[in-house]
């Protein structure tokens, strides 16, 4: 890995200095399960306003890292920062309130609610969640419900789910559930969107649509970090790539550079980096 | 001091009953991943079946009756799992369905016992024994047999878990059911056997409880349930050895507490310990990853 | 008044009381996903506190003499009832603070059921609290002296009171379940981790459900003791919790109207019907045992064949128009002259 600072217009093999503001960063993360060290000194930064991919072979610890970043899990050692703020000790719901919204690898639609309700639940400003408001400030609650309803309707339409708005979320197809998961995350007004394998198990046409949505989010200023196996997708939409292997950061940079990086290629077991969904 | 040692002695007897019950519950929980709220009633069924063969026309010796009572519940547990519990567990992903079913089963079993055997307090037909001194302790021969049974069974279970293929398969399943399935372990067979073992231990515990308390009622198993829960949680849910340690702790604590507080509340001490454990060490002494 | 009419009023009272109890459990379990296996203990606390705050001091040789219990404030109706509800809620707060954090469903159920058993044990044995196993009796009939009611007219009167309380409780509950608070609670019920990932403070919402549900339990218990004039431990064995669960699930978990049906079917039908059946000689309690077993079997049947209950949870419609927002905007844009430089699509 080169230690020479280079202007970021010149891609360098291996590490690339991250310039611009950092939206999310983790330092020296360690996490073990029983005797197994899942994450072993992972350190990386997610640049603000860009789409960053987190890739790596199976067992590299990607999902664990995402869980630690989102607060679903506590790391044994290390630090997670969001901008200037140390969020290592914050529970996941507080990180979400700060704008860090994540999706899950297996879509977790709220099955007992309708599609519309799924989105409404995600709304960031809901005075109606407090019972005092429900009983004594009905007007305030009604107004915020109206506003959220408008936004939810627009997002549903954007993601092609409007017709399904009153269906039970559990009755959706796999691809529809994935769209619901992402659109629900969008409804929550994220500043930083953590997508855990958004393209997994999704048909190619839908992949393109989801990719377009993600780029649109970036254009609105949302920082995106996505765990992804589909390296074609990564190449097409991601500005920056972080490679994780054996629980630590192996390399960062642009996809094209990383293809040439020996360490990365070796980590993927013999050059299966030609864009197919790898093993 | 001698009062304390006496209390320790009684505590060991209670711990023996508890250990049998807790291990039975823990084994089953480790494999099926849900708590059997009817466990106390399993104990009651065992106690009453033993009572029937002990005091009824067959008039069998209490220890023989014990074996019959225990094995009967083992068989009952297997049947219940086969026809009620496993189907529900397979069908519903959400935990609360099966928990409500075991809760309902508890009510059903309690009332079956009550309708067959009535609600009056019953006793086993055993020779009255005078306690004798064993060192600083005071035991009856029957109590020593109970402690002996518990120790023997704990050793047998330990050996089974560590040396037999069955036992190792059980441990594998307890750690990671999916992995065990893909490794070629016949999970259904293991589950059936585990229920048999759990039911047998429950029946055994219920009967010895009736022996040591010198009384049985349809609800005695149920009311003892929270003491078992306390032992299991203090020891660490899912851990067999934790269950045994927890049983010893709770058993000793309840009897020693009787030196300071009124005897009718001594079992409630178990609950206090449970709460303290939850506040300060919620994973128990021997926490198993993924179970808590 | 004929015994039949008297009996029907009594039946009606219990339907109203059990409605309140079932709504409370539904909030905790059906909306909140909390498996409160100790629910009956909260009902009992409500009953006991209502009792000891409406009776006078036990030492004075009047209504409460012969019993020992705490408090004894002799407050007028409906204050004891409200106090009963608040006491149950306060107890719930204590329980939740100790047991709710980091406890998964079955751990929590274990703690709660243990609590129920221990509380039962303590109240049974510790006489100074609520008169032990004998329980409270001679609880004064609310407003009986004020309105000059006798034993006969009290029953229809208080049944009417119970109806009014039930209507109020119904109104308050439907506000919650229709609100964003109810929606968030249901989200937490479905998937607490996903809800937390969306910014929901799971603990706070479940605590709220626990407190309010327990308030309902306390009020229901308070009504029962005021109506019956007496309450002891035989009325609240842990199996009673199961009765209310059965009412909620059979009726239709998550639906307040379903709760009414459930309250009618399970606690009332199943416990009252056996009284009309002849006793089996030599087995006085057999009919009751069979009834209890039948409830257990019924619940298991319903869970298997129709888990959503008789009246399932309503689908809450968005009431959004058929036309999507932008097509509606397009439609209105077409009818108004487009401004320069503005897209119409």
Coordinates of N, CA, C and O in Angstrom, one line a residue, chain A residues 128-276:
Chain A
X128 N -47.6 12.0 17.1 CA -48.6 11.1 17.5 C -48.1 9.9 18.2 O -48.9 9.0 18.6
X129 N -46.8 9.7 18.3 CA -46.3 8.6 19.0 C -46.3 8.8 20.5 O -46.2 7.9 21.3
X130 N -46.5 10.0 20.9 CA -46.6 10.3 22.3 C -48.1 10.4 22.7 O -48.9 11.1 22.1
X131 N -48.5 9.6 23.7 CA -49.9 9.5 24.1 C -50.5 10.9 24.5 O -51.7 11.2 24.3
X132 N -49.6 11.7 25.1 CA -50.1 13.0 25.6 C -50.6 13.8 24.4 O -51.7 14.4 24.4
X133 N -49.9 13.7 23.3 CA -50.3 14.4 22.1 C -51.6 13.7 21.5 O -52.4 14.4 21.0
X134 N -51.6 12.4 21.6 CA -52.8 11.7 21.0 C -54.1 12.2 21.7 O -55.1 12.4 21.0
X135 N -54.0 12.3 23.0 CA -55.2 12.7 23.7 C -55.5 14.2 23.7 O -56.6 14.7 23.6
X136 N -54.4 15.0 23.8 CA -54.6 16.4 24.0 C -54.2 17.4 22.9 O -54.5 18.5 23.0
X137 N -53.5 16.9 21.9 CA -53.1 17.8 20.8 C -53.4 17.1 19.5 O -52.6 16.8 18.7
X138 N -54.7 16.8 19.4 CA -55.2 16.1 18.2 C -54.9 16.8 16.9 O -54.6 16.2 15.9
X139 N -55.0 18.1 16.9 CA -54.7 18.9 15.7 C -53.3 18.7 15.2 O -53.0 18.5 14.1
X140 N -52.4 18.8 16.2 CA -51.0 18.6 15.8 C -50.7 17.3 15.2 O -50.0 17.1 14.2
X141 N -51.3 16.2 15.9 CA -51.1 14.9 15.4 C -51.7 14.7 14.0 O -51.1 14.2 13.1
X142 N -52.9 15.3 13.8 CA -53.5 15.2 12.5 C -52.7 15.9 11.4 O -52.6 15.3 10.3
X143 N -52.2 17.0 11.7 CA -51.4 17.7 10.7 C -50.1 17.0 10.3 O -49.8 16.8 9.1
X144 N -49.4 16.4 11.3 CA -48.2 15.7 11.0 C -48.5 14.4 10.2 O -47.8 14.0 9.3
X145 N -49.6 13.8 10.6 CA -50.1 12.6 9.8 C -50.3 13.0 8.4 O -49.9 12.2 7.4
X146 N -50.9 14.1 8.1 CA -51.2 14.5 6.7 C -49.9 14.8 6.0 O -49.7 14.3 4.9
X147 N -49.0 15.4 6.6 CA -47.7 15.7 6.0 C -47.0 14.4 5.6 O -46.5 14.2 4.5
X148 N -46.9 13.5 6.6 CA -46.2 12.3 6.4 C -46.9 11.4 5.4 O -46.3 10.8 4.6
X149 N -48.2 11.5 5.4 CA -49.0 10.8 4.4 C -48.6 11.2 3.0 O -48.4 10.4 2.1
X150 N -48.5 12.5 2.8 CA -48.1 13.0 1.5 C -46.8 12.5 1.0 O -46.6 12.0 -0.1
X151 N -45.9 12.6 1.9 CA -44.5 12.1 1.6 C -44.5 10.7 1.3 O -43.8 10.2 0.4
X152 N -45.2 9.9 2.2 CA -45.2 8.4 2.0 C -45.8 8.1 0.6 O -45.3 7.2 -0.1
X153 N -46.9 8.8 0.2 CA -47.5 8.6 -1.1 C -46.5 8.8 -2.2 O -46.4 8.0 -3.1
X154 N -45.8 9.9 -2.1 CA -44.8 10.2 -3.1 C -43.7 9.2 -3.2 O -43.4 8.7 -4.3
X155 N -43.2 8.7 -2.1 CA -42.2 7.7 -2.1 C -42.7 6.4 -2.6 O -42.0 5.7 -3.4
X156 N -43.9 6.0 -2.2 CA -44.5 4.8 -2.7 C -44.6 4.8 -4.2 O -44.3 3.8 -4.9
X157 N -45.0 5.9 -4.7 CA -45.1 6.0 -6.2 C -43.8 5.9 -6.9 O -43.6 5.2 -7.9
X158 N -42.8 6.6 -6.3 CA -41.5 6.6 -6.8 C -40.9 5.2 -6.9 O -40.2 4.8 -7.9
X159 N -41.2 4.4 -6.0 CA -40.7 3.0 -5.9 C -41.7 2.0 -6.5 O -41.5 0.8 -6.4
X160 N -42.8 2.5 -7.1 CA -43.7 1.6 -7.8 C -44.5 0.8 -6.9 O -45.0 -0.3 -7.3
X161 N -44.7 1.2 -5.7 CA -45.5 0.4 -4.7 C -46.8 1.0 -4.4 O -47.6 0.5 -3.6
X162 N -47.2 2.1 -5.1 CA -48.4 2.8 -4.8 C -49.7 1.9 -4.8 O -50.5 1.9 -4.0
X163 N -49.7 1.1 -5.9 CA -50.9 0.2 -6.0 C -51.0 -0.7 -4.9 O -52.1 -1.2 -4.5
X164 N -49.9 -1.1 -4.2 CA -49.9 -2.1 -3.2 C -50.0 -1.4 -1.8 O -49.9 -2.1 -0.8
X165 N -50.4 -0.1 -1.8 CA -50.3 0.6 -0.5 C -51.1 0.0 0.6 O -50.7 0.1 1.8
X166 N -52.3 -0.6 0.3 CA -53.1 -1.1 1.3 C -53.0 -2.6 1.5 O -53.8 -3.2 2.2
X167 N -52.0 -3.2 0.8 CA -51.8 -4.6 1.0 C -51.0 -4.9 2.3 O -50.2 -4.1 2.7
X168 N -51.3 -6.1 2.8 CA -50.5 -6.5 4.0 C -49.0 -6.6 3.5 O -48.8 -7.3 2.4
X169 N -48.1 -6.1 4.2 CA -46.7 -6.2 3.8 C -46.2 -7.6 3.7 O -45.4 -8.0 2.9
X170 N -46.8 -8.5 4.5 CA -46.4 -9.9 4.4 C -46.8 -10.6 3.1 O -46.3 -11.7 2.8
X171 N -47.7 -10.0 2.3 CA -48.2 -10.6 1.1 C -47.4 -10.2 -0.1 O -47.7 -10.6 -1.2
X172 N -46.4 -9.4 0.1 CA -45.6 -8.9 -1.0 C -44.6 -10.0 -1.5 O -44.2 -10.9 -0.8
X173 N -44.2 -9.9 -2.8 CA -43.2 -10.8 -3.3 C -41.9 -10.4 -2.8 O -41.7 -9.3 -2.2
X174 N -40.9 -11.2 -3.0 CA -39.5 -10.9 -2.5 C -39.0 -9.6 -3.0 O -38.5 -8.8 -2.3
X175 N -39.1 -9.4 -4.3 CA -38.6 -8.1 -4.9 C -39.4 -6.9 -4.4 O -38.8 -5.9 -4.1
X176 N -40.7 -7.1 -4.2 CA -41.5 -6.0 -3.7 C -41.1 -5.7 -2.2 O -41.0 -4.5 -1.8
X177 N -40.8 -6.7 -1.5 CA -40.4 -6.5 -0.1 C -39.1 -5.7 0.0 O -38.8 -4.9 0.8
X178 N -38.2 -6.1 -1.0 CA -36.9 -5.4 -1.0 C -37.1 -3.9 -1.3 O -36.5 -3.0 -0.7
X179 N -38.0 -3.6 -2.3 CA -38.3 -2.2 -2.6 C -38.9 -1.5 -1.4 O -38.6 -0.4 -1.1
X180 N -39.8 -2.3 -0.7 CA -40.4 -1.7 0.5 C -39.4 -1.3 1.5 O -39.4 -0.3 2.1
X181 N -38.5 -2.3 1.7 CA -37.4 -2.0 2.7 C -36.6 -0.8 2.4 O -36.4 0.1 3.3
X182 N -36.3 -0.6 1.2 CA -35.5 0.6 0.8 C -36.3 1.8 0.9 O -35.9 2.9 1.4
X183 N -37.5 1.8 0.4 CA -38.4 3.0 0.4 C -38.7 3.4 1.8 O -38.8 4.6 2.1
X184 N -38.8 2.4 2.7 CA -39.1 2.7 4.1 C -37.9 3.4 4.7 O -38.1 4.3 5.5
X185 N -36.7 3.0 4.3 CA -35.5 3.6 4.8 C -35.4 5.0 4.3 O -35.0 5.9 5.1
X186 N -35.9 5.2 3.1 CA -35.8 6.6 2.5 C -36.8 7.5 3.3 O -36.5 8.7 3.5
X187 N -37.9 7.0 3.6 CA -39.0 7.7 4.3 C -38.4 8.2 5.7 O -38.8 9.3 6.1
X188 N -37.5 7.5 6.2 CA -36.9 7.9 7.5 C -36.0 9.0 7.4 O -35.3 9.4 8.4
X189 N -35.8 9.6 6.2 CA -35.0 10.8 6.0 C -33.5 10.5 6.5 O -33.0 11.2 7.4
X190 N -32.9 9.6 5.9 CA -31.5 9.3 6.3 C -30.5 10.3 5.8 O -30.7 10.9 4.7
X191 N -29.5 10.5 6.6 CA -28.3 11.3 6.1 C -27.3 10.3 5.6 O -26.5 10.5 4.8
X192 N -27.4 9.1 6.2 CA -26.5 8.0 5.9 C -27.3 6.7 5.8 O -27.9 6.3 6.7
X193 N -27.2 6.1 4.6 CA -28.0 4.9 4.4 C -27.1 3.7 4.3 O -26.2 3.7 3.5
X194 N -27.4 2.8 5.1 CA -26.5 1.5 5.2 C -27.4 0.4 4.6 O -28.3 -0.1 5.2
X195 N -27.0 0.0 3.4 CA -27.8 -1.0 2.7 C -27.0 -2.4 2.8 O -25.9 -2.5 2.3
X196 N -27.7 -3.4 3.4 CA -27.0 -4.7 3.5 C -27.5 -5.6 2.3 O -28.6 -6.1 2.3
X197 N -26.7 -5.7 1.3 CA -26.9 -6.5 0.1 C -28.3 -6.2 -0.5 O -29.2 -7.1 -0.5
X198 N -28.5 -5.0 -0.9 CA -29.8 -4.6 -1.5 C -30.2 -5.4 -2.7 O -31.3 -5.5 -3.1
X199 N -29.2 -5.9 -3.4 CA -29.5 -6.6 -4.7 C -29.6 -8.1 -4.6 O -29.8 -8.8 -5.6
X200 N -29.4 -8.6 -3.4 CA -29.4 -10.0 -3.2 C -30.7 -10.7 -3.6 O -31.7 -10.3 -3.2
X201 N -30.6 -11.6 -4.5 CA -31.8 -12.4 -4.9 C -32.8 -11.6 -5.7 O -34.0 -11.9 -5.7
X202 N -32.3 -10.5 -6.3 CA -33.3 -9.6 -7.0 C -33.1 -9.8 -8.5 O -31.9 -9.9 -9.0
X203 N -34.1 -9.8 -9.3 CA -33.9 -10.0 -10.8 C -33.3 -8.8 -11.4 O -33.4 -7.7 -10.9
X204 N -32.6 -9.0 -12.5 CA -31.8 -8.0 -13.2 C -32.5 -6.7 -13.5 O -31.9 -5.6 -13.3
X205 N -33.8 -6.8 -13.9 CA -34.5 -5.5 -14.2 C -34.6 -4.7 -12.9 O -34.5 -3.4 -12.9
X206 N -34.9 -5.4 -11.9 CA -35.1 -4.7 -10.6 C -33.8 -4.1 -10.1 O -33.8 -3.0 -9.5
X207 N -32.7 -4.8 -10.3 CA -31.4 -4.4 -9.9 C -31.2 -3.0 -10.5 O -30.7 -2.1 -9.8
X208 N -31.5 -2.9 -11.8 CA -31.3 -1.6 -12.4 C -32.1 -0.5 -11.8 O -31.6 0.6 -11.5
X209 N -33.3 -0.8 -11.5 CA -34.2 0.2 -10.9 C -33.7 0.6 -9.5 O -33.6 1.8 -9.2
X210 N -33.3 -0.4 -8.7 CA -32.8 -0.1 -7.4 C -31.5 0.8 -7.5 O -31.3 1.8 -6.8
X211 N -30.7 0.4 -8.5 CA -29.4 1.2 -8.7 C -29.8 2.6 -9.0 O -29.1 3.6 -8.5
X212 N -30.8 2.8 -9.8 CA -31.2 4.2 -10.1 C -31.6 5.0 -8.9 O -31.3 6.1 -8.7
X213 N -32.4 4.3 -8.1 CA -32.9 4.9 -6.8 C -31.7 5.3 -6.0 O -31.7 6.4 -5.4
X214 N -30.7 4.4 -5.9 CA -29.6 4.7 -5.0 C -28.8 6.0 -5.5 O -28.5 6.9 -4.7
X215 N -28.7 6.0 -6.8 CA -28.0 7.2 -7.4 C -28.8 8.5 -7.2 O -28.2 9.5 -6.8
X216 N -30.1 8.3 -7.3 CA -31.0 9.5 -7.0 C -30.8 10.0 -5.6 O -30.8 11.2 -5.3
X217 N -30.7 9.0 -4.7 CA -30.5 9.4 -3.3 C -29.2 10.1 -3.1 O -29.1 11.1 -2.4
X218 N -28.2 9.6 -3.8 CA -26.9 10.3 -3.6 C -27.0 11.7 -4.1 O -26.4 12.7 -3.5
X219 N -27.7 11.9 -5.2 CA -27.9 13.3 -5.8 C -28.6 14.2 -4.8 O -28.5 15.4 -4.9
X220 N -29.4 13.6 -3.9 CA -30.1 14.4 -2.9 C -29.2 14.7 -1.7 O -29.6 15.3 -0.7
X221 N -28.0 14.1 -1.7 CA -27.0 14.4 -0.6 C -26.9 13.3 0.4 O -26.2 13.5 1.4
X222 N -27.6 12.2 0.2 CA -27.5 11.1 1.1 C -26.2 10.3 0.9 O -25.8 10.0 -0.2
X223 N -25.5 10.0 2.0 CA -24.3 9.2 1.9 C -24.8 7.7 1.9 O -25.7 7.4 2.7
X224 N -24.2 6.9 1.0 CA -24.7 5.5 1.0 C -23.5 4.6 1.2 O -22.4 4.7 0.6
X225 N -23.7 3.6 2.1 CA -22.7 2.5 2.2 C -23.5 1.2 2.0 O -24.5 1.0 2.6
X226 N -23.0 0.5 0.9 CA -23.7 -0.7 0.7 C -22.8 -1.9 0.7 O -21.8 -1.9 0.0
X227 N -23.3 -3.0 1.3 CA -22.6 -4.2 1.3 C -23.1 -4.9 0.0 O -24.3 -5.0 -0.2
X228 N -22.2 -5.4 -0.8 CA -22.7 -5.9 -2.1 C -21.8 -7.0 -2.6 O -20.6 -6.9 -2.5
X229 N -22.4 -8.0 -3.2 CA -21.6 -9.1 -3.8 C -21.5 -8.9 -5.3 O -20.6 -9.5 -5.9
X230 N -22.5 -8.3 -5.8 CA -22.6 -8.1 -7.3 C -21.6 -7.0 -7.7 O -21.9 -5.9 -7.6
X231 N -20.4 -7.5 -8.2 CA -19.4 -6.5 -8.5 C -19.6 -5.6 -9.7 O -19.1 -4.5 -9.8
X232 N -20.5 -6.1 -10.6 CA -20.9 -5.3 -11.7 C -21.6 -4.0 -11.2 O -21.3 -2.9 -11.6
X233 N -22.6 -4.3 -10.3 CA -23.4 -3.2 -9.7 C -22.4 -2.2 -9.0 O -22.5 -1.0 -9.2
X234 N -21.5 -2.8 -8.3 CA -20.5 -2.0 -7.6 C -19.8 -1.1 -8.5 O -19.6 0.1 -8.3
X235 N -19.3 -1.7 -9.6 CA -18.6 -0.9 -10.6 C -19.4 0.2 -11.2 O -18.9 1.3 -11.5
X236 N -20.7 -0.1 -11.4 CA -21.5 0.9 -12.1 C -21.9 2.0 -11.3 O -22.0 3.2 -11.7
X237 N -22.2 1.8 -10.0 CA -22.8 2.9 -9.3 C -21.9 3.4 -8.1 O -22.2 4.5 -7.6
X238 N -20.9 2.7 -7.7 CA -20.2 3.1 -6.5 C -19.0 4.0 -6.9 O -18.3 3.7 -7.8
X239 N -18.8 5.0 -6.0 CA -17.7 5.9 -6.2 C -16.4 5.4 -5.5 O -15.3 5.6 -5.9
X240 N -16.7 4.6 -4.5 CA -15.5 4.2 -3.6 C -15.8 2.8 -3.1 O -16.9 2.4 -2.9
X241 N -14.8 2.0 -3.0 CA -15.0 0.7 -2.6 C -14.0 0.3 -1.4 O -12.9 0.7 -1.4
X242 N -14.6 -0.4 -0.4 CA -13.8 -0.9 0.7 C -13.8 -2.4 0.6 O -14.9 -3.0 0.5
X243 N -12.6 -3.0 0.7 CA -12.6 -4.4 0.6 C -12.3 -5.0 2.0 O -11.3 -4.6 2.7
X244 N -13.1 -5.9 2.5 CA -12.9 -6.5 3.8 C -12.6 -8.0 3.6 O -13.2 -8.7 2.7
X245 N -11.6 -8.5 4.3 CA -11.3 -9.9 4.2 C -10.8 -10.3 5.6 O -10.0 -9.6 6.2
X246 N -11.2 -11.5 6.0 CA -10.8 -12.0 7.3 C -11.0 -11.0 8.4 O -10.1 -10.9 9.3
X247 N -12.0 -10.3 8.3 CA -12.3 -9.3 9.4 C -11.5 -8.1 9.5 O -11.6 -7.3 10.4
X248 N -10.7 -7.8 8.4 CA -10.0 -6.5 8.5 C -10.0 -5.9 7.1 O -10.3 -6.5 6.1
X249 N -9.7 -4.6 7.1 CA -9.7 -3.8 5.8 C -8.5 -4.3 5.0 O -7.4 -4.1 5.5
X250 N -8.8 -4.7 3.8 CA -7.7 -5.2 3.0 C -7.2 -4.1 2.1 O -6.1 -3.9 1.9
X251 N -8.2 -3.4 1.5 CA -7.8 -2.3 0.5 C -9.0 -1.4 0.4 O -10.1 -1.8 0.6
X252 N -8.7 -0.2 -0.1 CA -9.8 0.7 -0.5 C -9.5 1.4 -1.8 O -8.3 1.4 -2.2
X253 N -10.5 1.8 -2.5 CA -10.2 2.5 -3.8 C -11.3 2.4 -4.8 O -12.4 2.1 -4.4
X254 N -11.0 2.6 -6.0 CA -12.0 2.4 -7.1 C -11.9 0.9 -7.5 O -10.9 0.3 -7.4
X255 N -13.1 0.5 -8.0 CA -13.2 -0.9 -8.3 C -12.2 -1.3 -9.4 O -11.6 -2.4 -9.3
X256 N -11.9 -0.5 -10.3 CA -11.0 -0.8 -11.4 C -9.6 -1.0 -10.9 O -8.9 -1.9 -11.3
X257 N -9.2 -0.2 -9.9 CA -7.9 -0.4 -9.3 C -7.8 -1.7 -8.5 O -6.8 -2.4 -8.5
X258 N -8.9 -2.0 -7.8 CA -8.9 -3.1 -6.9 C -8.8 -4.4 -7.7 O -8.3 -5.4 -7.2
X259 N -9.4 -4.4 -8.9 CA -9.3 -5.6 -9.7 C -7.8 -6.0 -10.0 O -7.5 -7.1 -10.2
X260 N -7.0 -5.0 -10.0 CA -5.6 -5.2 -10.3 C -4.8 -5.5 -9.0 O -3.6 -5.8 -9.1
X261 N -5.4 -5.3 -7.9 CA -4.7 -5.4 -6.7 C -4.6 -6.9 -6.3 O -5.6 -7.6 -6.2
X262 N -3.3 -7.4 -6.2 CA -3.1 -8.8 -6.0 C -3.8 -9.3 -4.7 O -4.3 -10.4 -4.7
X263 N -3.6 -8.6 -3.7 CA -4.2 -9.0 -2.4 C -5.7 -9.3 -2.5 O -6.2 -10.2 -2.0
X264 N -6.3 -8.3 -3.2 CA -7.8 -8.4 -3.3 C -8.2 -9.6 -4.1 O -9.0 -10.4 -3.8
X265 N -7.4 -9.8 -5.2 CA -7.7 -10.9 -6.1 C -7.5 -12.2 -5.4 O -8.4 -13.1 -5.5
X266 N -6.5 -12.3 -4.6 CA -6.2 -13.5 -3.9 C -7.3 -13.8 -2.8 O -7.7 -14.9 -2.6
X267 N -7.7 -12.7 -2.2 CA -8.8 -12.9 -1.2 C -10.0 -13.5 -1.8 O -10.7 -14.2 -1.1
X268 N -10.3 -13.2 -3.0 CA -11.5 -13.7 -3.7 C -11.2 -15.0 -4.3 O -11.9 -15.5 -5.2
X269 N -10.2 -15.7 -3.9 CA -9.9 -17.1 -4.3 C -9.7 -17.2 -5.8 O -10.6 -17.8 -6.5
X270 N -8.7 -16.7 -6.4 CA -8.4 -17.0 -7.7 C -9.1 -16.2 -8.8 O -9.7 -16.8 -9.7
X271 N -9.2 -14.9 -8.6 CA -9.5 -14.0 -9.7 C -11.0 -14.2 -10.2 O -11.2 -14.1 -11.4
X272 N -11.9 -14.4 -9.3 CA -13.3 -14.4 -9.8 C -13.9 -13.0 -9.7 O -14.9 -12.8 -9.1
X273 N -13.1 -12.1 -10.2 CA -13.5 -10.7 -10.1 C -14.1 -10.2 -11.4 O -14.0 -9.0 -11.6
X274 N -14.7 -11.0 -12.2 CA -15.1 -10.5 -13.5 C -16.5 -10.1 -13.5 O -17.2 -10.1 -14.5
X275 N -17.1 -9.8 -12.3 CA -18.4 -9.2 -12.4 C -19.5 -10.1 -12.1 O -20.6 -9.7 -11.8
X276 N -19.3 -11.4 -12.2 CA -20.4 -12.3 -11.9 C -20.6 -12.3 -10.4 O -19.7 -12.0 -9.6

